[in-house]
Amino acid sequence: MSVRDFLPPNDGTLADQRAQLYPTQVWYGIGLFLFIIGLFNWTSILYLKFSRPHRGRNIESFATSRSNSISFRRFPVALLNTYRVIAFRWTLYIGNTFCLNTAEITLTVAYVVYMYIWAFINTTSLEGEKLDWTYWSTRITMLATSQFPLIAALSTKNNLVSLITGVSFERLNYLHRMMARVVFTMIWVHASTEIIYTVPTYPSLNMAWLVCGITAITAFSTLVIISLRPIRIVAYEFFFYAHCTLVLVILICAYFHAGEYQFNTFIWPAFVIWGLDRVIRIIRLVIFNHFYFGTFPGAMMDATIELQSEEYVRLRLRRPPHFHWLPGQIVYLIMPSVSRLPFEAHPFTIASMDSVTSHPSCTAGKSTSKWTTKETSTEQSLTTSSLSWKELVFFINVRNGFTLQLKEAAMKGEKLKTFIDGPYGIPPDLRSYDTSILVAGGTGISYILPTFLSIIENVNIGDSSCQKVVFVWVIRDASFINWIDEPVCKALQLVPPSLAVSIRIHVTRKHAVAERDTVNGAGRETLELPAVSAESTARGDLLAFESVKTECGRPDLIKMLGEEVQSATGKLSVSVCGSPGIAQTVRQALRPPVSSPISVLHGGPSVSLFVETYGYA
């Protein structure tokens, strides 16, 4: 017995037509929204691609000096910065660690309102009864299931939404969870009306389609409960495996339940989307890990794991042939001998850099800076050999489960067979910015280090308009400096005169007084520095560079960023990767009055903020 059995013939026909039509119209609205976002994204990409190398001199940076008078020519730039502040830097905290920015809150409210409006409009029966349940009961579940393909797409690593909007899959994860929970409430609205009005009339509850429906909603309810943030943090691996199992149960049971009345049109595409993502990932695995299957297995796939401290390990893996990545991208590491399941994959940011100077096709036709053309062939060779790494390097924070097993392998000196899946992510293009500020906390250096190295390289080859880069790293122990000593030393030797570099390392854990004072300024506490080996002495000590400053304690990021914004003009980017606390402090620092429309109108910089936070999704 269906809802239509409770309606007069004319009402039943009209309710069925609307139940079939409205989900399609909902998709028209979503498609239009994605088209608009994609239009802005691809217009920006094409502009950057075909503009001249010194791309910083555009509408956002034509004012090269500040002025006491207001320039109304900069009104569009001021308006754009106002949008950035309101949408991405105003946040609402929920609990101690979880926060939503204004853009996420707006999208959430808009999506809820949008879906429920379509569920409850035109629900007056032909007899004049308003909000007739027989109209919206079936329609609301049709609207809910119509979102299954989109929810599935937002959960995959290779999806069309990222390609259109330029938003990487990990940032879309919030939308995946939000939409799934909205759909969950809509399905329960449908189930509640079924329980109240139609179930009592059924001759039996053993009907297959009904059992499938009950199973699906039970699995969905369980999934929503275990996906709550406190549970995910405490037992993430349990959540991961349970999530995969429950989603499969939901989709299969929902398909057969809705198929009883031919309402399963939108469910089977979710299987196709998931399957296509898996096929693409398998192809990537075969291409980049073919040495494991070919005639030369062995050392090509061996990962070296080194214990850096009690809390961190470094993993090094020889880069596969033809494997290229951008600074800030991630890969999934698959280690069958460590993982519970043979093909369990774990994401980590690549801390090494893939130099464009090592690929002639990438630099063909590029203009070269004056500094580069004056260098000898030996120095030019140094550029390539220094910044193009032959290894994939990862700095990994040791917790429980997989990372704890990596630490145990490092203590034993074991080498582990490793597959890689990737790269993934859409990091920002910083070549058009006049000033770049990079802020890292702990293992956030994995994101910031290759970004810093790429800025120096792009300036050298004339592919960046950057004039100043500020690199801030907050660490617990001074020994962590050894992580970046070699690549940063070599990069600093290649800095052209046109680029001002400032590196500020803040050590938060106090130590005994060292033999030499490395802190700038009289009366400040000194640091116990990492040991300098003969090898590091030969290549140059990072702390010996004038551009490198070390201090005790946490940095005053609000004051520091305020000073940098006040002294800058043109376009300024701030990239931060670290704990939620560091990210929130940076957001706060870049709100008015530091970054305000009035400041932009007076010639202040156009500020863009890019946030990467590590932790659980």
XYZ file of C-alpha atoms in Angstrom:
617
model
C 0.000 0.000 0.000
C 1.389 3.406 -0.999
C 0.612 6.986 -0.087
C -1.248 7.337 -3.372
C -3.853 4.868 -2.079
C -4.915 7.511 0.444
C -5.605 10.127 -2.270
C -8.457 10.661 -4.681
C -7.440 9.798 -8.278
C -6.822 13.417 -9.346
C -4.806 14.222 -6.219
C -2.784 11.042 -6.627
C -1.837 11.845 -10.211
C -0.853 15.412 -9.287
C 1.181 14.280 -6.264
C 3.070 11.737 -8.375
C 3.841 14.306 -11.065
C 5.226 16.768 -8.549
C 7.207 14.052 -6.752
C 8.892 13.225 -10.067
C 9.291 16.831 -11.279
C 10.578 18.675 -8.198
C 13.814 16.686 -7.680
C 14.778 17.528 -11.262
C 14.056 21.208 -10.635
C 16.134 21.075 -7.459
C 19.035 19.820 -9.563
C 18.556 22.722 -11.993
C 19.136 25.117 -9.094
C 22.177 23.247 -7.808
C 23.580 23.025 -11.329
C 23.150 26.774 -11.822
C 24.972 27.464 -8.548
C 27.886 25.207 -9.562
C 27.983 26.849 -12.989
C 28.333 30.325 -11.468
C 31.097 29.202 -9.082
C 32.834 27.377 -11.926
C 32.616 30.441 -14.168
C 34.452 32.563 -11.609
C 36.994 29.799 -10.973
C 37.897 29.118 -14.604
C 37.898 32.802 -15.521
C 40.486 33.347 -12.789
C 42.542 30.338 -13.932
C 42.568 31.448 -17.569
C 43.451 35.011 -16.606
C 46.461 33.854 -14.587
C 47.526 31.448 -17.314
C 47.558 33.940 -20.171
C 48.642 37.070 -18.336
C 52.283 38.172 -18.278
C 54.753 36.684 -15.775
C 54.572 39.672 -13.437
C 50.935 39.044 -12.774
C 50.751 40.981 -9.564
C 50.128 44.215 -11.418
C 46.403 43.873 -12.013
C 43.289 45.512 -10.720
C 44.059 44.330 -7.202
C 47.552 45.818 -7.048
C 47.832 48.835 -9.303
C 48.378 51.137 -6.318
C 52.048 50.833 -5.430
C 52.041 53.190 -2.460
C 49.700 54.242 0.278
C 47.975 57.595 0.239
C 46.058 59.724 2.730
C 43.337 60.209 0.156
C 40.806 57.608 -0.901
C 41.107 56.156 -4.381
C 37.656 55.154 -5.633
C 39.332 53.261 -8.471
C 40.152 50.654 -5.829
C 36.513 50.277 -4.788
C 36.115 46.862 -6.546
C 39.216 45.589 -4.718
C 37.907 46.909 -1.402
C 34.571 45.218 -2.061
C 36.338 41.933 -2.837
C 38.347 42.136 0.396
C 35.195 42.878 2.383
C 33.656 39.703 0.968
C 36.752 37.673 1.917
C 36.686 38.966 5.487
C 32.971 38.337 5.998
C 32.826 34.977 4.220
C 36.024 33.284 5.387
C 37.440 35.095 8.443
C 34.317 35.573 10.560
C 33.773 32.292 12.364
C 31.392 30.624 14.798
C 32.936 28.213 17.297
C 31.064 25.068 18.291
C 32.825 23.493 21.252
C 36.541 23.996 21.763
C 37.893 22.990 18.365
C 35.172 22.977 15.715
C 34.366 26.216 13.934
C 32.403 27.267 10.871
C 33.067 30.356 8.799
C 30.306 32.568 7.473
C 30.420 30.967 4.026
C 29.848 27.488 5.488
C 27.038 28.717 7.725
C 25.379 30.508 4.811
C 25.610 27.455 2.562
C 24.163 25.265 5.311
C 21.178 27.523 5.975
C 20.570 28.078 2.269
C 20.640 24.346 1.530
C 18.246 23.484 4.366
C 15.798 26.197 3.337
C 16.094 25.304 -0.344
C 15.387 21.593 0.168
C 12.485 22.052 2.570
C 10.838 24.727 0.438
C 10.711 22.258 -2.445
C 9.374 19.632 -0.051
C 6.433 21.683 1.229
C 5.384 24.017 -1.603
C 2.168 23.156 -3.446
C 0.942 20.708 -0.830
C -2.654 21.905 -0.779
C -4.992 19.171 -1.980
C -7.691 19.739 -4.586
C -10.179 19.715 -1.719
C -8.359 22.702 -0.136
C -6.556 20.898 2.692
C -3.242 22.684 3.299
C 0.010 20.820 3.939
C -1.660 17.563 3.045
C 0.802 14.864 4.206
C -0.075 12.661 1.271
C 1.507 15.255 -1.025
C 4.835 15.779 0.743
C 5.470 12.369 2.312
C 6.639 10.705 -0.898
C 8.024 13.901 -2.408
C 10.374 14.612 0.498
C 12.010 11.204 0.229
C 12.320 11.643 -3.542
C 14.071 14.968 -2.943
C 16.316 13.326 -0.363
C 17.363 10.421 -2.578
C 17.977 12.820 -5.470
C 20.939 14.138 -3.456
C 22.651 10.759 -3.164
C 24.769 11.262 -6.324
C 25.965 14.672 -5.123
C 26.761 13.374 -1.636
C 28.676 10.481 -3.181
C 30.599 12.844 -5.474
C 31.577 15.101 -2.576
C 33.103 12.111 -0.780
C 35.334 10.953 -3.642
C 38.919 12.002 -4.356
C 38.330 12.442 -8.106
C 35.091 14.330 -8.597
C 33.537 16.721 -11.058
C 32.617 19.268 -8.377
C 36.303 19.922 -7.600
C 37.092 20.219 -11.299
C 34.322 22.793 -11.811
C 34.709 24.868 -8.663
C 38.445 24.551 -8.001
C 37.706 23.471 -4.417
C 39.730 20.398 -3.419
C 37.999 17.289 -2.160
C 39.091 17.670 1.476
C 37.420 21.092 1.668
C 34.266 19.625 0.149
C 34.108 17.125 2.995
C 32.143 19.590 5.128
C 29.487 19.868 2.424
C 29.414 16.062 2.171
C 28.620 15.732 5.874
C 26.203 18.655 5.939
C 24.156 17.466 2.965
C 24.075 13.902 4.278
C 22.643 15.112 7.586
C 20.021 17.275 5.897
C 19.002 14.281 3.763
C 18.888 12.182 6.952
C 16.339 14.547 8.533
C 14.230 14.515 5.355
C 14.176 10.715 5.239
C 13.058 10.627 8.859
C 10.247 13.057 8.028
C 9.114 10.559 5.395
C 9.521 7.601 7.780
C 7.568 9.350 10.533
C 4.555 9.897 8.323
C 4.758 6.283 7.165
C 4.826 5.075 10.778
C 1.878 7.258 11.763
C -0.400 6.913 8.746
C 0.399 3.907 6.579
C 2.191 1.211 8.600
C -0.883 0.461 10.746
C -2.788 -0.421 7.564
C -0.211 -2.963 6.318
C -1.304 -6.576 6.554
C 2.317 -7.614 7.246
C 5.627 -5.968 8.071
C 7.633 -8.756 6.457
C 7.454 -7.295 2.954
C 10.926 -7.179 1.398
C 10.769 -3.551 0.288
C 9.624 -2.477 3.771
C 12.383 -4.460 5.484
C 14.901 -2.789 3.145
C 13.541 0.641 4.078
C 13.769 -0.062 7.816
C 17.291 -1.432 7.413
C 18.395 1.595 5.382
C 17.129 4.176 7.868
C 18.564 2.219 10.804
C 21.984 2.117 9.110
C 21.700 5.827 8.259
C 20.854 6.704 11.869
C 23.821 4.689 13.131
C 26.113 6.394 10.627
C 25.007 9.878 11.654
C 25.635 9.077 15.323
C 29.155 7.681 14.852
C 30.047 10.521 12.467
C 29.657 13.109 15.217
C 32.954 14.869 15.759
C 33.674 13.685 19.343
C 33.240 10.050 18.276
C 35.327 10.488 15.116
C 38.187 11.969 17.121
C 38.217 9.212 19.738
C 37.754 6.288 17.332
C 38.492 7.481 13.813
C 39.572 4.138 12.377
C 36.405 2.479 13.710
C 34.372 5.281 12.118
C 36.176 4.845 8.805
C 35.454 1.127 8.467
C 31.914 1.470 9.819
C 31.252 4.349 7.418
C 32.200 2.270 4.378
C 30.049 -0.655 5.502
C 26.996 1.370 6.484
C 27.002 3.462 3.302
C 26.956 0.277 1.237
C 24.010 -1.045 3.275
C 22.150 2.266 2.930
C 22.518 2.483 -0.838
C 21.615 -1.155 -1.552
C 18.596 -1.199 0.754
C 17.407 2.241 -0.379
C 17.609 1.117 -3.997
C 15.326 -1.869 -3.454
C 13.005 0.051 -1.127
C 12.476 2.916 -3.563
C 12.336 0.487 -6.505
C 9.027 -0.863 -5.256
C 7.418 2.300 -6.669
C 10.006 3.149 -9.361
C 11.497 5.980 -7.278
C 15.105 4.746 -7.372
C 16.216 6.811 -10.383
C 18.747 8.848 -8.389
C 20.213 6.031 -6.302
C 22.088 3.922 -8.828
C 24.220 6.869 -10.088
C 25.815 6.975 -6.619
C 27.249 3.500 -7.269
C 28.571 4.662 -10.648
C 30.258 7.734 -9.154
C 31.880 5.692 -6.390
C 32.969 3.007 -8.847
C 34.446 5.544 -11.280
C 36.509 7.084 -8.490
C 37.819 3.646 -7.547
C 38.736 2.844 -11.141
C 40.672 6.104 -11.465
C 42.495 5.443 -8.204
C 43.399 1.908 -9.281
C 44.771 3.236 -12.579
C 46.877 5.751 -10.637
C 48.165 2.982 -8.388
C 49.204 0.846 -11.333
C 50.886 3.727 -13.191
C 52.881 5.117 -10.273
C 53.621 1.794 -8.585
C 54.299 -0.385 -11.622
C 57.815 -1.153 -10.384
C 56.241 -3.249 -7.667
C 54.540 -5.414 -10.264
C 57.295 -5.297 -12.897
C 60.724 -6.829 -13.238
C 62.407 -4.440 -10.811
C 60.489 -4.611 -7.550
C 62.283 -4.279 -4.263
C 64.120 -1.069 -3.436
C 61.998 1.140 -5.716
C 59.049 0.734 -3.357
C 60.949 0.719 -0.050
C 60.129 3.571 2.333
C 62.716 4.639 4.893
C 61.221 5.632 8.249
C 63.309 7.725 10.632
C 62.454 8.629 14.199
C 62.834 12.391 14.531
C 61.591 12.575 18.131
C 59.188 10.746 20.412
C 56.287 12.445 18.646
C 57.384 12.652 15.011
C 58.754 10.398 12.293
C 60.045 11.207 8.825
C 59.196 8.924 5.936
C 61.248 9.012 2.730
C 60.280 7.259 -0.468
C 61.984 7.313 -3.850
C 59.744 9.275 -6.221
C 58.196 7.110 -8.936
C 59.010 7.960 -12.566
C 56.630 10.469 -14.170
C 55.190 11.415 -10.764
C 54.767 15.189 -10.345
C 53.004 17.288 -7.742
C 52.343 20.852 -6.649
C 53.409 22.350 -3.299
C 50.784 21.543 -0.700
C 49.339 18.459 -2.397
C 48.809 15.178 -0.566
C 49.151 11.510 -1.411
C 47.651 8.420 0.152
C 50.222 5.950 1.456
C 49.360 2.253 1.360
C 51.575 -0.008 3.479
C 50.192 -3.555 3.556
C 52.688 -4.705 6.184
C 51.609 -1.976 8.616
C 47.897 -1.442 7.898
C 45.158 -3.646 9.285
C 43.764 -4.123 5.784
C 46.023 -4.681 2.731
C 44.803 -1.610 0.809
C 44.168 0.743 3.699
C 45.230 4.262 2.604
C 46.308 7.188 4.794
C 46.702 10.801 3.584
C 49.881 12.828 4.163
C 51.122 16.119 2.739
C 54.261 15.915 0.599
C 56.964 17.938 2.361
C 59.396 17.814 -0.567
C 59.275 19.889 -3.731
C 58.885 18.960 -7.380
C 61.015 21.619 -9.081
C 59.776 22.982 -12.396
C 63.383 23.671 -13.419
C 63.948 19.933 -13.680
C 61.323 19.721 -16.438
C 62.470 21.605 -19.557
C 58.981 21.592 -21.013
C 57.727 23.448 -17.979
C 60.143 26.339 -18.408
C 60.251 26.594 -22.187
C 59.368 30.091 -23.265
C 59.482 31.431 -19.699
C 61.225 34.714 -19.088
C 64.276 34.598 -16.840
C 65.076 37.093 -14.114
C 68.145 39.305 -14.405
C 69.693 37.587 -11.421
C 69.382 34.156 -13.064
C 70.920 35.224 -16.368
C 73.997 36.531 -14.583
C 74.704 33.250 -12.819
C 77.205 30.686 -13.976
C 76.196 27.310 -15.314
C 77.315 25.774 -12.019
C 74.909 27.940 -10.047
C 72.102 27.214 -12.450
C 72.794 23.539 -11.993
C 72.597 24.091 -8.264
C 69.103 25.483 -8.693
C 67.915 22.257 -10.230
C 69.792 19.866 -7.973
C 68.898 21.738 -4.789
C 65.180 22.229 -5.183
C 64.216 19.185 -7.223
C 64.074 16.308 -4.768
C 64.472 12.704 -5.830
C 62.389 11.572 -2.876
C 58.915 12.018 -1.515
C 59.327 13.215 2.078
C 56.666 13.215 4.799
C 56.737 14.538 8.372
C 54.259 12.500 10.379
C 52.845 13.226 13.817
C 52.701 10.009 15.864
C 49.327 9.269 17.427
C 47.627 5.898 17.647
C 46.971 3.132 15.161
C 48.786 3.464 11.852
C 51.171 6.265 12.857
C 52.119 4.462 16.058
C 53.015 1.399 13.997
C 55.185 3.618 11.778
C 57.047 4.771 14.870
C 57.636 1.166 15.942
C 58.974 0.367 12.461
C 61.306 3.385 12.671
C 62.668 2.199 16.021
C 63.437 -1.195 14.459
C 65.087 0.401 11.421
C 62.731 -1.387 9.053
C 62.056 -0.472 5.439
C 58.467 -0.957 4.313
C 56.921 -1.632 0.918
C 54.792 1.389 0.068
C 52.273 2.242 -2.619
C 51.253 5.830 -3.354
C 47.898 7.117 -4.564
C 47.792 10.722 -5.711
C 48.591 13.511 -5.803
C 45.402 15.164 -4.607
C 44.412 18.679 -3.634
C 44.160 22.068 -5.343
C 46.658 24.364 -3.587
C 46.557 28.115 -4.273
C 48.729 29.675 -6.959
C 50.858 32.323 -5.207
C 52.790 33.544 -8.242
C 50.667 36.669 -8.668
C 51.180 37.976 -5.120
C 53.669 40.733 -4.288
C 54.048 39.569 -0.665
C 53.566 36.070 0.734
C 53.393 35.227 4.432
C 53.689 31.548 5.369
C 52.763 30.340 8.862
C 53.344 26.737 9.983
C 52.799 24.958 13.260
C 54.678 21.688 13.878
C 54.101 19.248 11.016
C 52.308 22.026 9.165
C 55.786 22.573 7.761
C 54.937 19.784 5.302
C 52.632 22.242 3.533
C 54.615 25.436 4.076
C 58.153 24.214 3.229
C 57.520 23.259 -0.435
C 55.432 26.413 -0.828
C 58.365 28.507 0.391
C 60.824 26.728 -1.913
C 58.519 27.126 -4.920
C 58.222 30.880 -4.324
C 62.001 31.254 -4.466
C 62.241 29.121 -7.589
C 59.401 30.919 -9.391
C 61.028 34.295 -8.687
C 64.304 32.985 -10.071
C 62.774 31.865 -13.362
C 60.749 35.074 -13.710
C 57.398 33.392 -13.156
C 56.410 35.256 -10.008
C 55.895 38.862 -8.989
C 56.735 38.162 -5.340
C 58.981 40.787 -3.740
C 58.877 39.614 -0.114
C 58.265 36.306 1.639
C 57.899 35.880 5.405
C 58.228 32.344 6.772
C 57.024 31.712 10.363
C 57.395 28.304 12.000
C 56.190 27.467 15.512
C 57.846 24.348 16.971
C 58.084 22.675 20.357
C 61.767 21.784 20.226
C 64.753 23.514 18.609
C 65.965 20.161 17.280
C 63.106 20.253 14.766
C 65.122 22.807 12.808
C 67.129 19.884 11.444
C 64.024 18.830 9.499
C 64.375 21.754 7.105
C 68.024 22.691 7.502
C 69.382 21.345 4.211
C 66.676 22.424 1.715
C 66.204 25.875 3.245
C 69.969 26.518 3.380
C 70.290 25.721 -0.298
C 67.226 27.808 -1.150
C 68.567 30.826 0.745
C 71.781 30.637 -1.277
C 69.646 31.057 -4.406
C 67.519 33.994 -3.274
C 67.791 36.811 -5.869
C 68.339 40.416 -4.758
C 64.791 41.303 -5.855
C 63.276 39.034 -3.181
C 63.352 39.899 0.521
C 63.228 36.810 2.749
C 62.502 36.649 6.465
C 62.412 33.357 8.388
C 61.203 33.424 11.994
C 61.371 30.239 14.054
C 59.599 30.236 17.424
C 60.435 27.474 19.904
C 57.731 27.009 22.552
C 59.459 24.420 24.777
C 62.028 25.895 27.192
C 65.546 24.470 27.420
C 68.768 25.033 29.227
C 70.958 27.921 28.193
C 72.973 27.107 25.079
C 76.619 27.874 24.453
C 75.697 30.631 22.013
C 72.789 33.023 22.046
C 70.548 32.643 18.988
C 67.787 34.948 20.145
C 67.684 38.468 18.811
C 67.456 41.212 21.323
C 69.020 41.745 24.727
C 67.559 40.143 27.790
C 65.636 37.357 25.993
C 65.884 33.717 26.842
C 68.370 31.648 24.878
C 67.697 28.354 23.137
C 69.371 24.980 23.179
C 70.131 24.491 19.498
C 70.159 21.238 17.572
C 73.502 19.588 17.099
C 75.254 20.564 13.887
C 76.876 17.625 12.128
C 79.940 17.776 9.890
C 77.676 17.334 6.894
C 75.434 20.242 7.872
C 78.481 22.404 8.569
C 79.764 21.758 5.049
C 76.523 22.784 3.480
C 75.968 25.768 5.751
C 74.147 26.224 9.069
C 70.602 27.540 8.661
C 70.892 29.673 11.796
C 73.973 31.406 10.364
C 71.873 33.258 7.762
C 70.961 36.829 8.690
C 67.449 36.308 7.374
C 66.791 33.547 9.934
C 65.728 34.591 13.449
C 64.889 32.289 16.369
C 62.969 33.208 19.505
C 61.545 31.571 22.609
C 57.812 31.326 23.119
C 54.807 31.590 20.887
C 54.760 34.369 18.312
C 52.396 37.292 18.581
C 50.773 36.533 15.242
C 48.224 39.323 15.534
C 50.926 41.953 15.988
C 53.250 40.357 13.430
C 50.622 40.102 10.691
C 49.363 43.579 11.465
C 52.826 45.020 10.914
C 53.287 43.123 7.656
C 49.922 44.249 6.290
C 50.624 47.843 7.284
C 53.927 47.872 5.400
C 52.688 46.057 2.281
C 50.988 47.183 -0.905
C 49.676 45.338 -3.937
C 48.550 41.748 -3.381
C 49.365 39.917 -0.169
C 48.772 36.233 0.545
C 48.769 34.570 3.951
C 49.052 30.768 3.988
C 48.714 28.962 7.304
C 48.932 25.259 8.129
C 48.755 24.128 11.716
C 46.412 23.542 14.593
C 42.899 25.045 14.640
C 44.156 27.520 17.245
C 46.863 28.912 14.966
C 44.421 29.113 12.060
C 41.872 30.978 14.162
C 44.493 33.444 15.400
C 45.521 34.221 11.819
C 41.877 34.732 10.808
C 41.427 37.121 13.711
C 44.591 39.017 12.801
C 43.357 39.636 9.247
C 40.004 41.103 10.222
C 39.352 44.868 10.446
C 40.971 47.171 11.254
C 44.139 45.429 9.979
C 42.524 44.353 6.712
C 39.589 46.635 6.000
C 37.929 48.302 2.995
C 39.178 51.710 4.148
C 42.769 50.439 4.244
C 42.449 49.093 0.698
C 40.950 52.358 -0.557
C 43.991 54.163 0.872
C 46.355 51.903 -1.083
C 46.688 49.060 1.398
C 47.185 45.508 0.187
C 44.528 43.179 -1.118
C 44.782 40.285 1.353
C 43.998 36.645 0.557
C 43.998 33.979 3.273
C 44.573 30.265 2.620
C 44.043 27.926 5.563
C 45.085 24.292 5.871
C 44.409 22.653 9.226
C 45.570 19.200 10.194
C 43.473 16.870 12.300
C 40.364 14.806 11.792
C 37.856 15.718 9.085
